[in-house]
Amino acid sequence: MKSPKFILFTVMLYLSCTAGTNKTTTSDSAENTNDLATGTDPLPAWNDGPLKQAVVNYVINATEDANAGFIPVNDRIAVFDNDGTLWSEQPLYFQFFYSFDKIREMAPQHPEWKTKEPFKSILAGDIKSALASGEKGLMSIMGATFSGMTGDAFESSVEQWADTAKHPTTKKKYTEMIYQPMLELLQYLRANGFQTFIVSGGDIDFMRAWTEKLYGIPPQQVIGSSFKVKYDSTGIERLPEFSFLNDGPGKPVGIYRHIGKKPVFAAGNSDGDYQMLQFTGTNTLPHMEIIVHHTDSIREWAYDRGSPIGKLEKGLDDAPKYGWVLIDMKRDWKQIYPFNK
Amino acid sequence: MKSPKFILFTVMLYLSCTAGTNKTTTSDSAENTNDLATGTDPLPAWNDGPLKQAVVNYVINATEDANAGFIPVNDRIAVFDNDGTLWSEQPLYFQFFYSFDKIREMAPQHPEWKTKEPFKSILAGDIKSALASGEKGLMSIMGATFSGMTGDAFESSVEQWADTAKHPTTKKKYTEMIYQPMLELLQYLRANGFQTFIVSGGDIDFMRAWTEKLYGIPPQQVIGSSFKVKYDSTGIERLPEFSFLNDGPGKPVGIYRHIGKKPVFAAGNSDGDYQMLQFTGTNTLPHMEIIVHHTDSIREWAYDRGSPIGKLEKGLDDAPKYGWVLIDMKRDWKQIYPFNK
């Protein structure tokens, strides 16, 4: 990327050219996108246009030594939010569905839950009341289902859930509700020497149980919120005490702590990603920041300002100022999930 | 490695065969070591013998698919302590010399240090008295020199120090006092698909400023103790509050938090590495744990039980029980530092 302003300009141009249609594809831009070294389109689930072209140009420039956009391979660090950026997050972050499923599973061993909130509401299938218990209630749900066991036991439990559990409205497995265009982008970046990391507000170990299988991202490249753990000679024990919130200003902290290097590429979808995008934007190397804007109420969900999950407000307001690229899911993505073929 | 007992047996055999000599090299073992796929010795700074052969066998078996010792490439995680394992640590952990140098440098801006311990003693060149100030004193030294600045400023400061500062007794740069045999081992493991990590009690960001240049280990593969940091829109600020001690039982915790996977290979040198070796030893995949035993008072330093720095006592006692391989620096290393040619 030559400059954030250049990206912003091409995106604004695209918006004005394509207003009112979802399928505007000039033969020019299609040619450009396909005219890569390999001769094949690296991002087939993305609609052609200046936005896709800007991403492809950024990657091509990053790898060409003589180019002003060149990035040394060790500095090609790309960070991705997870909920709402790599997979869906509605009507509620999927890790809460894991907790609810576990509470139902564990209920026979906890007769006291029949009368104790928020467990009582969860067991009665009244998720709304359970969530109304606020932060304290949510932390007690998380504490009961994310801690008090060994690291190995938690990993196995999440793995088994990921292989089987299904989403309440789509009836698809949660692990099928990942975004095909983002899978392609991860793969495309890696094929060009980028290291891809997840930087999410979700629990670090919850994600690590399946990110390698789903996204090709190994555990050591996953950063998230965490519970305290301790070691004794038998292994790692998960403690019922929250340790680190990897969200908002916590994301640059998590990046500094785990990666120790400023990213050149960042993708997010909500105001929880604001500081991560801002931090990436201060890189002196060529950098790119993108926001997945949920605009497709038919194929996925449409939400931004005022949404209780994945609120995007500050990010929408300040994207032009920072040169952040807004991906309009409805307009820019040909396909949403891998099963939408 | 077929079993820890097998390693232990070969090492004990070696010890009994080579007692009283530093140069015992049978033509058999030399042939075995050199008879690798590449035809060249991957560990030339190691004296030939069963110990070196055991390491080479472990690596060869790990990479050969049909072998019982095979390890899938994603599971080839190798962890290394730093102080006393990859570089020297006497008469004091080198990061304290960084602090002392910085205190002298910063003294003109801190007239109060002339009368305040432990700063007063450091400025007077009386390190013994400074250290006698105990944990509280050491933390005030660390706080003054490892925090209260941006992440970028700290990194530049350490980089500059690493390029120039010299050790009080060897008069060599600290960054020259790295172990040639361990550099070869890191390189050999990486050439065979292992990912090499540092897991040290030292400050994570202090190490990250030079580990890539010295060891080929990038910042995201360095785990260490840490100070708290915060983010504001201008960047990362280092706070004068200690956050995590990555030593002893903290090492498996640091590994779980940063890597999220149990290592198959671990190298340490002191009782601070005990739990890391023990944790690695519970891997169900073929695993190897080694201890660098400081036995060479001529070429380096000789110390173990009762040493204030790098005490090795529990590890020496329990190495046979766990099958940990003891490297006798005097006997097993042909060369210590890269400059000892």
XYZ file of C-alpha atoms in Angstrom:
682
model
C 0.000 0.000 0.000
C 1.489 3.338 -1.037
C -0.507 5.292 1.549
C -3.710 4.937 3.567
C -5.124 7.893 1.653
C -4.649 6.074 -1.641
C -6.612 3.080 -0.340
C -9.297 5.357 1.001
C -9.545 7.083 -2.354
C -9.929 3.840 -4.312
C -12.502 2.549 -1.848
C -14.538 5.750 -1.983
C -14.358 5.676 -5.741
C -15.607 2.106 -5.672
C -18.474 3.022 -3.382
C -19.608 5.835 -5.647
C -19.303 3.671 -8.778
C -21.134 0.651 -7.431
C -23.937 2.303 -5.461
C -27.160 0.349 -5.889
C -25.674 -2.820 -7.331
C -23.972 -5.832 -5.836
C -22.432 -7.222 -8.951
C -20.535 -4.421 -10.650
C -17.367 -5.979 -11.974
C -15.464 -4.205 -14.663
C -13.461 -6.407 -16.972
C -10.444 -4.254 -16.128
C -10.433 -4.980 -12.420
C -11.198 -8.636 -13.043
C -8.225 -8.824 -15.358
C -5.980 -7.099 -12.854
C -6.956 -9.443 -10.069
C -6.479 -12.533 -12.141
C -3.281 -11.344 -13.678
C -1.121 -12.512 -10.774
C 2.124 -14.421 -10.860
C 0.239 -17.701 -10.493
C -2.369 -16.776 -13.118
C -5.183 -17.828 -10.756
C -7.432 -15.717 -8.547
C -6.220 -16.019 -4.932
C -9.516 -14.679 -3.552
C -12.323 -16.327 -5.565
C -14.988 -15.772 -2.856
C -14.445 -11.995 -3.085
C -16.258 -9.970 -5.727
C -13.861 -8.256 -8.092
C -13.387 -4.527 -7.742
C -11.017 -1.879 -6.371
C -11.281 -3.179 -2.792
C -10.161 -6.705 -3.656
C -7.583 -5.214 -5.990
C -6.199 -3.002 -3.207
C -5.667 -6.074 -1.002
C -3.981 -7.983 -3.825
C -1.784 -4.992 -4.718
C -0.726 -4.628 -1.099
C 0.357 -8.278 -0.948
C 2.124 -8.194 -4.326
C 4.001 -5.015 -3.395
C 4.967 -6.476 0.003
C 6.786 -9.350 -1.652
C 8.559 -7.516 -4.478
C 11.984 -6.499 -3.351
C 12.456 -3.463 -5.561
C 9.029 -2.081 -4.640
C 8.271 0.834 -2.314
C 5.639 -1.397 -0.707
C 8.158 -4.139 0.088
C 8.071 -5.648 3.601
C 10.939 -7.837 4.891
C 9.600 -11.345 5.452
C 10.226 -11.288 9.238
C 8.015 -8.204 9.521
C 5.064 -9.684 7.647
C 2.884 -10.059 10.744
C -0.874 -10.135 10.108
C -3.400 -10.080 12.966
C -7.058 -11.087 12.796
C -9.863 -10.672 15.272
C -11.950 -13.869 15.484
C -15.610 -13.290 16.490
C -17.313 -11.465 13.614
C -14.088 -11.337 11.574
C -13.247 -15.002 10.931
C -16.529 -16.599 12.029
C -20.012 -15.367 12.980
C -20.853 -13.931 16.389
C -24.653 -13.685 16.414
C -26.922 -13.858 18.307
C -24.154 -14.265 20.912
C -20.407 -15.021 20.962
C -20.159 -18.742 20.272
C -18.081 -19.435 23.375
C -21.186 -18.623 25.434
C -23.075 -21.363 23.608
C -20.250 -23.680 24.639
C -20.803 -22.599 28.252
C -24.577 -23.114 28.044
C -24.127 -26.578 26.505
C -21.624 -27.497 29.238
C -23.915 -26.241 32.002
C -26.694 -28.486 30.725
C -24.183 -31.363 30.559
C -22.814 -30.719 34.053
C -26.212 -30.046 35.686
C -26.710 -33.561 37.153
C -23.536 -33.015 39.238
C -24.786 -29.586 40.380
C -28.284 -29.890 41.902
C -27.788 -26.426 43.440
C -28.006 -24.886 39.951
C -31.744 -25.614 39.838
C -32.341 -22.670 42.128
C -29.255 -20.530 41.513
C -29.057 -17.801 38.856
C -27.858 -17.496 36.181
C -27.683 -21.323 36.002
C -31.405 -21.746 36.688
C -32.333 -19.632 33.638
C -29.850 -21.406 31.382
C -31.261 -24.803 32.392
C -34.758 -23.469 31.717
C -33.603 -22.401 28.241
C -34.149 -18.734 29.117
C -30.910 -17.263 27.787
C -32.260 -13.704 27.911
C -32.723 -13.849 31.688
C -29.349 -15.531 32.091
C -27.644 -12.702 30.203
C -29.570 -10.144 32.250
C -27.519 -11.305 35.233
C -24.828 -8.925 33.957
C -21.082 -9.175 34.146
C -21.054 -10.976 37.484
C -23.471 -13.618 36.186
C -21.541 -14.075 32.946
C -18.291 -14.471 34.867
C -19.866 -17.150 37.059
C -20.990 -18.990 33.895
C -17.493 -18.652 32.412
C -15.850 -19.638 35.689
C -17.928 -22.811 35.960
C -17.245 -23.925 32.397
C -13.790 -22.503 31.518
C -11.942 -23.311 34.755
C -11.660 -25.829 37.569
C -10.152 -28.501 35.326
C -6.811 -29.355 33.759
C -5.669 -27.691 30.562
C -5.849 -31.036 28.765
C -9.425 -31.728 29.961
C -10.597 -28.304 28.793
C -8.976 -28.782 25.382
C -10.647 -32.180 24.894
C -14.000 -30.808 25.976
C -13.848 -27.892 23.510
C -12.582 -30.146 20.697
C -15.519 -32.504 21.166
C -17.990 -29.602 21.274
C -16.457 -28.028 18.141
C -16.884 -31.320 16.278
C -20.569 -31.692 17.123
C -22.405 -28.637 18.527
C -24.846 -26.784 16.271
C -25.956 -23.172 16.033
C -29.534 -22.484 17.246
C -30.748 -20.704 14.091
C -28.629 -21.953 11.165
C -28.569 -25.543 12.517
C -25.055 -25.738 11.107
C -22.040 -26.600 13.220
C -20.475 -23.461 14.718
C -17.225 -24.545 13.095
C -18.911 -24.409 9.684
C -19.859 -20.766 10.216
C -16.444 -19.453 9.239
C -16.036 -16.949 6.421
C -14.797 -18.411 3.142
C -13.365 -15.038 1.945
C -11.308 -14.723 5.140
C -10.043 -18.311 4.858
C -8.807 -17.391 1.391
C -7.215 -14.191 2.677
C -5.396 -16.070 5.484
C -4.125 -18.605 2.981
C -3.133 -15.930 0.451
C -1.171 -13.977 3.071
C 0.615 -17.106 4.305
C 1.479 -18.122 0.732
C 3.222 -14.740 0.505
C 5.309 -15.101 3.648
C 2.967 -13.456 6.142
C 2.528 -15.018 9.571
C -1.141 -15.010 10.524
C -2.179 -14.497 14.163
C -5.562 -14.402 15.871
C -5.984 -11.545 18.351
C -9.400 -11.985 19.916
C -11.396 -11.024 22.976
C -12.417 -14.690 23.177
C -10.745 -17.162 25.519
C -7.286 -18.058 24.218
C -7.542 -21.769 25.045
C -11.107 -22.120 23.766
C -9.877 -20.980 20.352
C -6.658 -22.982 20.375
C -8.625 -26.231 20.485
C -9.746 -25.758 16.847
C -7.954 -22.843 15.107
C -5.283 -25.042 13.540
C -7.865 -27.368 12.010
C -10.214 -24.589 10.860
C -7.916 -21.727 9.900
C -4.458 -23.293 9.702
C -3.410 -21.106 12.661
C -1.435 -23.061 15.288
C -1.925 -22.473 19.060
C 1.245 -20.393 19.398
C -0.250 -17.859 16.977
C -3.478 -17.426 18.925
C -3.806 -14.532 21.400
C -6.901 -14.064 23.523
C -8.367 -13.300 26.910
C -7.329 -15.705 29.632
C -8.006 -17.270 32.982
C -5.213 -17.748 35.480
C -3.543 -21.141 35.458
C -1.062 -22.836 37.768
C 1.352 -25.711 37.370
C 1.870 -28.620 39.676
C 3.755 -31.779 38.849
C 0.646 -33.343 37.306
C 0.122 -30.560 34.766
C -1.694 -27.280 34.119
C -4.736 -26.487 36.257
C -7.217 -23.802 35.143
C -8.199 -21.462 37.990
C -11.578 -19.692 38.348
C -9.932 -16.274 38.235
C -9.998 -14.094 35.160
C -6.534 -12.894 34.198
C -6.419 -10.734 31.060
C -9.006 -9.048 28.818
C -7.638 -9.057 25.286
C -10.078 -6.487 23.934
C -9.979 -2.785 23.076
C -6.721 -1.322 24.455
C -5.907 -4.869 25.623
C -5.326 -5.962 22.013
C -2.134 -3.929 21.422
C -0.993 -5.116 24.878
C -1.662 -8.748 23.896
C 0.203 -8.220 20.614
C 3.188 -6.641 22.385
C 3.263 -9.422 24.978
C 2.862 -12.374 22.578
C 4.360 -11.193 19.293
C 6.701 -8.419 20.401
C 6.419 -6.774 17.014
C 3.980 -4.313 15.449
C 1.767 -5.922 12.770
C 1.646 -4.640 9.191
C -1.833 -6.014 8.508
C -4.871 -6.058 10.805
C -8.475 -7.171 10.316
C -11.338 -6.577 12.724
C -15.062 -5.914 12.739
C -16.034 -4.070 15.921
C -14.984 -1.247 18.204
C -13.115 -3.843 20.276
C -10.643 -3.879 17.383
C -10.238 -0.095 17.232
C -6.950 0.089 19.124
C -5.505 -2.921 17.279
C -6.149 -1.194 13.946
C -4.817 2.085 15.320
C -1.651 0.398 16.651
C -1.054 -1.355 13.303
C -1.570 1.981 11.558
C 1.463 3.444 13.342
C 3.789 0.961 11.660
C 6.444 2.742 9.598
C 6.379 -0.164 7.128
C 3.588 -0.344 4.516
C 0.477 -1.378 6.421
C -3.179 -2.159 5.795
C -6.159 -2.228 8.143
C -9.510 -3.697 7.182
C -12.925 -3.800 8.876
C -15.509 -6.469 8.076
C -18.804 -4.551 8.045
C -21.806 -6.817 8.651
C -24.295 -5.625 6.039
C -25.909 -8.845 4.851
C -29.137 -9.606 6.710
C -29.998 -12.407 4.258
C -26.827 -14.481 4.079
C -25.535 -13.556 7.572
C -26.569 -10.752 9.953
C -26.686 -6.981 9.480
C -25.548 -4.903 12.470
C -23.170 -2.134 13.487
C -24.081 0.913 15.632
C -25.922 0.015 18.802
C -25.561 -3.749 18.446
C -25.061 -5.438 21.835
C -22.667 -7.891 20.139
C -19.995 -6.594 17.778
C -20.878 -2.901 18.018
C -19.161 -0.897 15.277
C -19.518 2.827 15.837
C -16.194 4.523 16.552
C -14.619 2.362 13.854
C -17.216 3.452 11.271
C -16.802 7.094 12.234
C -13.000 7.087 12.143
C -12.295 4.682 9.263
C -11.947 7.561 6.751
C -9.600 9.464 9.062
C -7.307 6.461 9.479
C -7.663 5.056 5.965
C -9.185 1.796 7.235
C -10.746 -0.279 4.456
C -14.407 -1.149 5.053
C -15.475 -4.513 3.635
C -19.179 -4.470 2.837
C -20.061 -8.148 3.278
C -23.154 -7.918 1.111
C -21.389 -6.151 -1.726
C -17.833 -7.492 -1.526
C -18.259 -11.159 -0.659
C -19.457 -13.535 -3.368
C -19.731 -16.322 -0.805
C -20.054 -16.147 2.992
C -19.614 -19.648 4.457
C -17.801 -22.629 2.909
C -21.159 -24.482 2.724
C -22.729 -21.652 0.613
C -21.557 -23.001 -2.709
C 14.408 -41.367 21.825
C 13.151 -44.869 22.508
C 12.939 -44.307 26.242
C 14.472 -42.034 28.875
C 16.085 -45.095 30.419
C 17.913 -45.848 27.193
C 19.368 -42.341 27.123
C 20.314 -42.606 30.753
C 22.015 -45.905 30.100
C 24.077 -44.591 27.191
C 25.036 -41.499 29.152
C 26.116 -43.534 32.186
C 28.071 -45.827 29.917
C 29.746 -42.810 28.382
C 30.588 -41.392 31.791
C 32.207 -44.630 32.895
C 34.150 -44.976 29.629
C 35.456 -41.433 29.527
C 36.230 -40.787 33.185
C 39.458 -38.822 33.541
C 39.813 -37.685 29.969
C 38.333 -34.841 27.976
C 39.156 -36.110 24.544
C 37.915 -39.665 24.313
C 36.490 -40.085 20.859
C 36.169 -43.549 19.490
C 36.262 -43.839 15.744
C 32.940 -45.699 15.984
C 30.997 -42.897 17.546
C 32.657 -40.354 15.271
C 31.576 -42.407 12.278
C 28.032 -42.728 13.579
C 27.684 -39.006 14.139
C 29.058 -38.101 10.756
C 27.096 -40.732 8.946
C 23.976 -38.594 8.654
C 21.779 -38.020 5.648
C 23.706 -34.876 4.786
C 27.093 -36.511 5.282
C 28.276 -33.595 7.419
C 28.443 -33.253 11.183
C 25.544 -31.035 12.330
C 27.156 -30.439 15.736
C 30.886 -29.829 15.132
C 31.428 -27.960 18.436
C 30.271 -31.034 20.377
C 32.742 -33.792 21.181
C 31.718 -37.079 19.639
C 30.331 -39.747 21.905
C 27.074 -41.389 23.020
C 25.607 -38.132 24.345
C 25.974 -36.290 21.045
C 24.851 -39.451 19.262
C 21.718 -39.663 21.423
C 20.746 -36.105 20.450
C 21.365 -36.818 16.762
C 19.419 -40.087 16.945
C 16.496 -38.344 18.599
C 16.346 -35.768 15.802
C 16.757 -38.331 13.012
C 14.033 -40.542 14.495
C 11.714 -37.538 14.940
C 11.792 -36.822 11.218
C 11.494 -40.348 9.828
C 7.884 -41.160 9.226
C 8.056 -44.935 9.644
C 10.002 -44.631 12.880
C 8.699 -45.173 16.429
C 10.432 -41.921 17.366
C 8.574 -39.933 14.710
C 7.052 -36.601 15.748
C 4.513 -34.785 13.511
C 6.060 -31.516 12.364
C 3.469 -29.331 14.154
C 4.414 -30.971 17.452
C 8.150 -30.367 17.110
C 8.283 -27.674 19.779
C 11.692 -27.181 21.431
C 12.152 -24.872 24.429
C 15.416 -23.415 25.715
C 16.223 -21.553 28.866
C 18.504 -18.580 28.136
C 20.770 -17.570 31.062
C 23.329 -20.352 31.543
C 21.801 -22.434 28.735
C 22.284 -20.295 25.613
C 24.680 -17.688 27.010
C 26.707 -17.242 30.208
C 25.184 -15.973 33.459
C 28.188 -15.303 35.704
C 29.008 -13.496 37.897
C 25.441 -12.172 37.552
C 22.561 -12.405 35.051
C 23.577 -10.121 32.205
C 20.357 -8.125 32.349
C 21.540 -6.743 35.694
C 24.677 -5.435 33.990
C 22.339 -3.689 31.562
C 20.584 -2.097 34.541
C 23.858 -1.009 36.154
C 25.092 0.506 32.890
C 21.794 2.359 32.460
C 21.844 3.659 36.029
C 25.281 5.158 35.423
C 23.986 6.642 32.167
C 20.822 8.048 33.753
C 22.516 9.318 36.940
C 22.894 12.979 35.825
C 19.081 13.184 35.582
C 18.696 11.616 39.042
C 20.750 13.566 41.613
C 18.747 11.823 44.371
C 20.495 8.534 43.510
C 23.747 9.839 45.040
C 22.303 9.217 48.495
C 19.680 6.542 47.815
C 20.394 2.803 47.973
C 20.833 0.624 46.000
C 21.601 3.327 43.398
C 24.318 4.899 45.542
C 26.279 1.623 45.695
C 25.909 0.989 41.967
C 27.230 4.463 41.155
C 30.138 3.836 43.529
C 30.887 0.595 41.652
C 30.031 -1.457 44.733
C 27.838 -4.131 43.161
C 28.070 -6.400 46.203
C 26.399 -3.833 48.451
C 23.819 -3.078 45.766
C 22.881 -6.756 45.585
C 22.745 -6.956 49.367
C 19.705 -4.687 49.174
C 17.729 -7.839 48.501
C 14.653 -8.383 46.388
C 13.186 -4.948 47.091
C 16.415 -3.265 46.035
C 16.744 -5.374 42.898
C 13.163 -4.600 41.929
C 13.803 -0.859 42.324
C 16.845 -1.232 40.030
C 14.762 -3.177 37.512
C 11.844 -0.748 37.808
C 14.077 2.247 37.111
C 15.734 0.714 34.064
C 13.112 -1.661 32.571
C 10.019 0.554 32.854
C 8.810 4.137 32.679
C 9.414 4.388 28.944
C 7.764 3.313 25.701
C 8.234 -0.209 24.355
C 10.097 1.223 21.352
C 12.468 3.263 23.538
C 13.305 0.232 25.684
C 13.979 -1.896 22.614
C 16.336 0.705 21.106
C 18.149 1.096 24.404
C 18.731 -2.659 24.788
C 19.751 -3.018 21.131
C 22.364 -0.318 21.517
C 23.661 -1.870 24.754
C 23.813 -5.343 23.160
C 25.899 -3.961 20.300
C 28.487 -2.331 22.542
C 28.539 -3.329 26.247
C 31.321 -5.599 27.498
C 31.537 -8.187 30.242
C 33.623 -7.146 33.308
C 35.935 -10.178 33.328
C 36.104 -11.549 29.768
C 36.093 -8.034 28.222
C 34.092 -9.558 25.407
C 30.701 -8.258 24.400
C 27.913 -10.007 26.339
C 26.417 -10.921 22.992
C 29.623 -12.792 22.105
C 29.299 -14.968 25.209
C 26.789 -17.321 23.620
C 27.447 -21.049 23.405
C 28.557 -22.285 19.996
C 27.322 -25.867 20.663
C 23.845 -24.570 21.510
C 23.760 -22.346 18.412
C 24.470 -25.489 16.392
C 21.774 -27.407 18.242
C 19.176 -24.656 17.618
C 20.097 -24.600 13.945
C 20.084 -28.404 13.690
C 16.640 -28.671 15.284
C 15.200 -25.953 13.035
C 16.695 -27.625 9.947
C 14.670 -30.678 10.989
C 11.339 -28.897 11.351
C 11.502 -28.045 15.055
C 10.323 -24.631 16.204
C 12.757 -23.227 18.760
C 11.491 -21.098 21.651
C 13.265 -19.351 24.508
C 11.600 -19.849 27.907
C 13.599 -17.769 30.367
C 13.322 -16.136 33.769
C 14.841 -13.032 32.129
C 12.763 -10.100 30.948
C 10.872 -11.003 27.773
C 11.447 -7.661 26.039
C 15.104 -7.411 27.055
C 15.726 -10.682 25.210
C 13.563 -9.890 22.204
C 15.804 -6.950 21.310
C 18.602 -9.324 20.210
C 17.473 -13.003 20.101
C 16.653 -12.933 16.394
C 20.098 -11.581 15.491
C 21.998 -13.857 17.885
C 20.030 -17.113 17.904
C 17.692 -16.828 14.913
C 14.752 -16.840 17.353
C 12.156 -14.164 16.488
C 10.360 -12.133 19.217
C 7.158 -14.171 18.975
C 9.126 -17.255 20.045
C 10.569 -15.643 23.170
C 8.839 -16.177 26.525
C 10.071 -14.522 29.699
C 9.222 -12.629 32.851
C 7.427 -9.366 32.265
C 6.480 -5.939 33.505
C 2.958 -4.642 33.058
C 2.396 -2.492 30.006
C -0.504 -0.338 28.867
C -1.601 1.040 25.523
C -2.632 4.550 24.692
C -3.018 5.980 21.213
C 0.690 6.860 21.090
C 1.889 3.297 21.716
C 2.989 0.853 24.409
C 4.083 2.276 27.757
C 6.108 0.117 30.169
C 4.825 0.386 33.760
C 6.949 0.013 36.921
C 4.937 -2.967 38.098
C 6.197 -6.508 37.799
C 3.659 -8.772 36.129
C 4.812 -12.371 35.688
C 7.757 -14.462 36.924
C 8.595 -16.970 34.221
C 10.725 -19.196 36.415
C 10.309 -22.535 38.209
C 6.592 -23.475 38.109
C 6.081 -20.271 36.077
C 7.835 -21.852 33.075
C 5.133 -24.438 32.271
C 2.582 -21.641 32.815
C 4.456 -19.397 30.364
C 4.627 -22.266 27.863
C 0.903 -22.991 28.194
C 0.045 -19.302 27.846
C 2.324 -18.520 24.878
C 2.656 -21.787 22.974
C -0.443 -23.694 24.060
C 1.274 -26.978 23.370
C 3.563 -29.255 25.384
C 7.169 -29.242 24.108
C 8.951 -32.417 23.004
C 12.440 -31.056 23.659
C 13.638 -28.909 26.561
C 17.052 -27.579 27.569
C 17.909 -25.893 30.844
C 20.756 -25.538 33.313
C 19.381 -24.707 36.757
C 16.654 -25.623 39.212
C 14.601 -22.791 37.721
C 14.196 -25.127 34.735
C 13.113 -28.139 36.798
C 9.384 -27.816 36.155
C 9.900 -27.057 32.461
C 11.871 -30.282 32.064
C 9.314 -32.176 34.141
C 6.406 -30.780 32.083
C 8.139 -31.694 28.814
C 8.786 -35.170 30.222
C 5.034 -35.810 30.473
C 4.634 -35.519 26.701
C 3.231 -38.733 25.218
C 5.280 -38.096 22.067
C 9.003 -38.990 22.028
C 10.709 -36.334 24.149
C 14.162 -35.340 25.306
C 15.289 -33.149 28.192
C 18.853 -31.908 28.574
C 20.696 -30.016 31.316
C 23.813 -27.946 30.615
C 26.051 -28.665 33.605
C 28.641 -25.920 34.178
C 31.816 -27.890 34.838
C 34.470 -25.872 33.028
C 36.238 -23.420 35.337
C 38.875 -22.669 32.695
C 36.879 -21.956 29.579
C 33.725 -20.746 31.372
C 32.632 -21.114 35.015
C 32.142 -24.213 37.184
C 29.129 -24.130 39.528
C 26.055 -26.096 40.530
C 24.944 -26.822 44.130
C 24.866 -23.746 46.335
C 25.624 -21.249 43.552
C 23.723 -17.974 44.097
C 23.272 -17.736 40.326
C 22.133 -20.782 38.368
C 21.885 -23.181 41.298
C 21.566 -26.781 40.106
C 20.729 -29.147 42.947
C 17.264 -30.705 42.582
C 17.963 -31.131 38.878
C 21.231 -32.979 39.544
C 19.566 -35.197 42.132
C 16.555 -36.074 39.995
C 18.098 -36.246 36.504
C 18.562 -40.047 36.735
C 14.971 -40.534 37.923
C 13.550 -38.535 35.015
C 16.089 -39.618 32.397
C 17.337 -36.052 31.878
C 20.578 -35.892 29.881
C 23.387 -34.040 31.664
C 25.769 -32.183 29.360
C 29.186 -31.897 30.977
C 30.471 -28.671 29.397
C 34.106 -29.505 30.043
C 33.845 -32.990 28.613
C 31.167 -32.670 25.925
C 31.829 -29.292 24.338
C 34.807 -28.953 22.005
C 34.251 -25.223 21.821
C 32.381 -22.886 24.210
C 32.007 -19.454 22.580
C 32.046 -18.602 18.867
C 35.273 -16.609 19.445
C 37.069 -19.706 20.918
C 38.224 -21.015 17.560
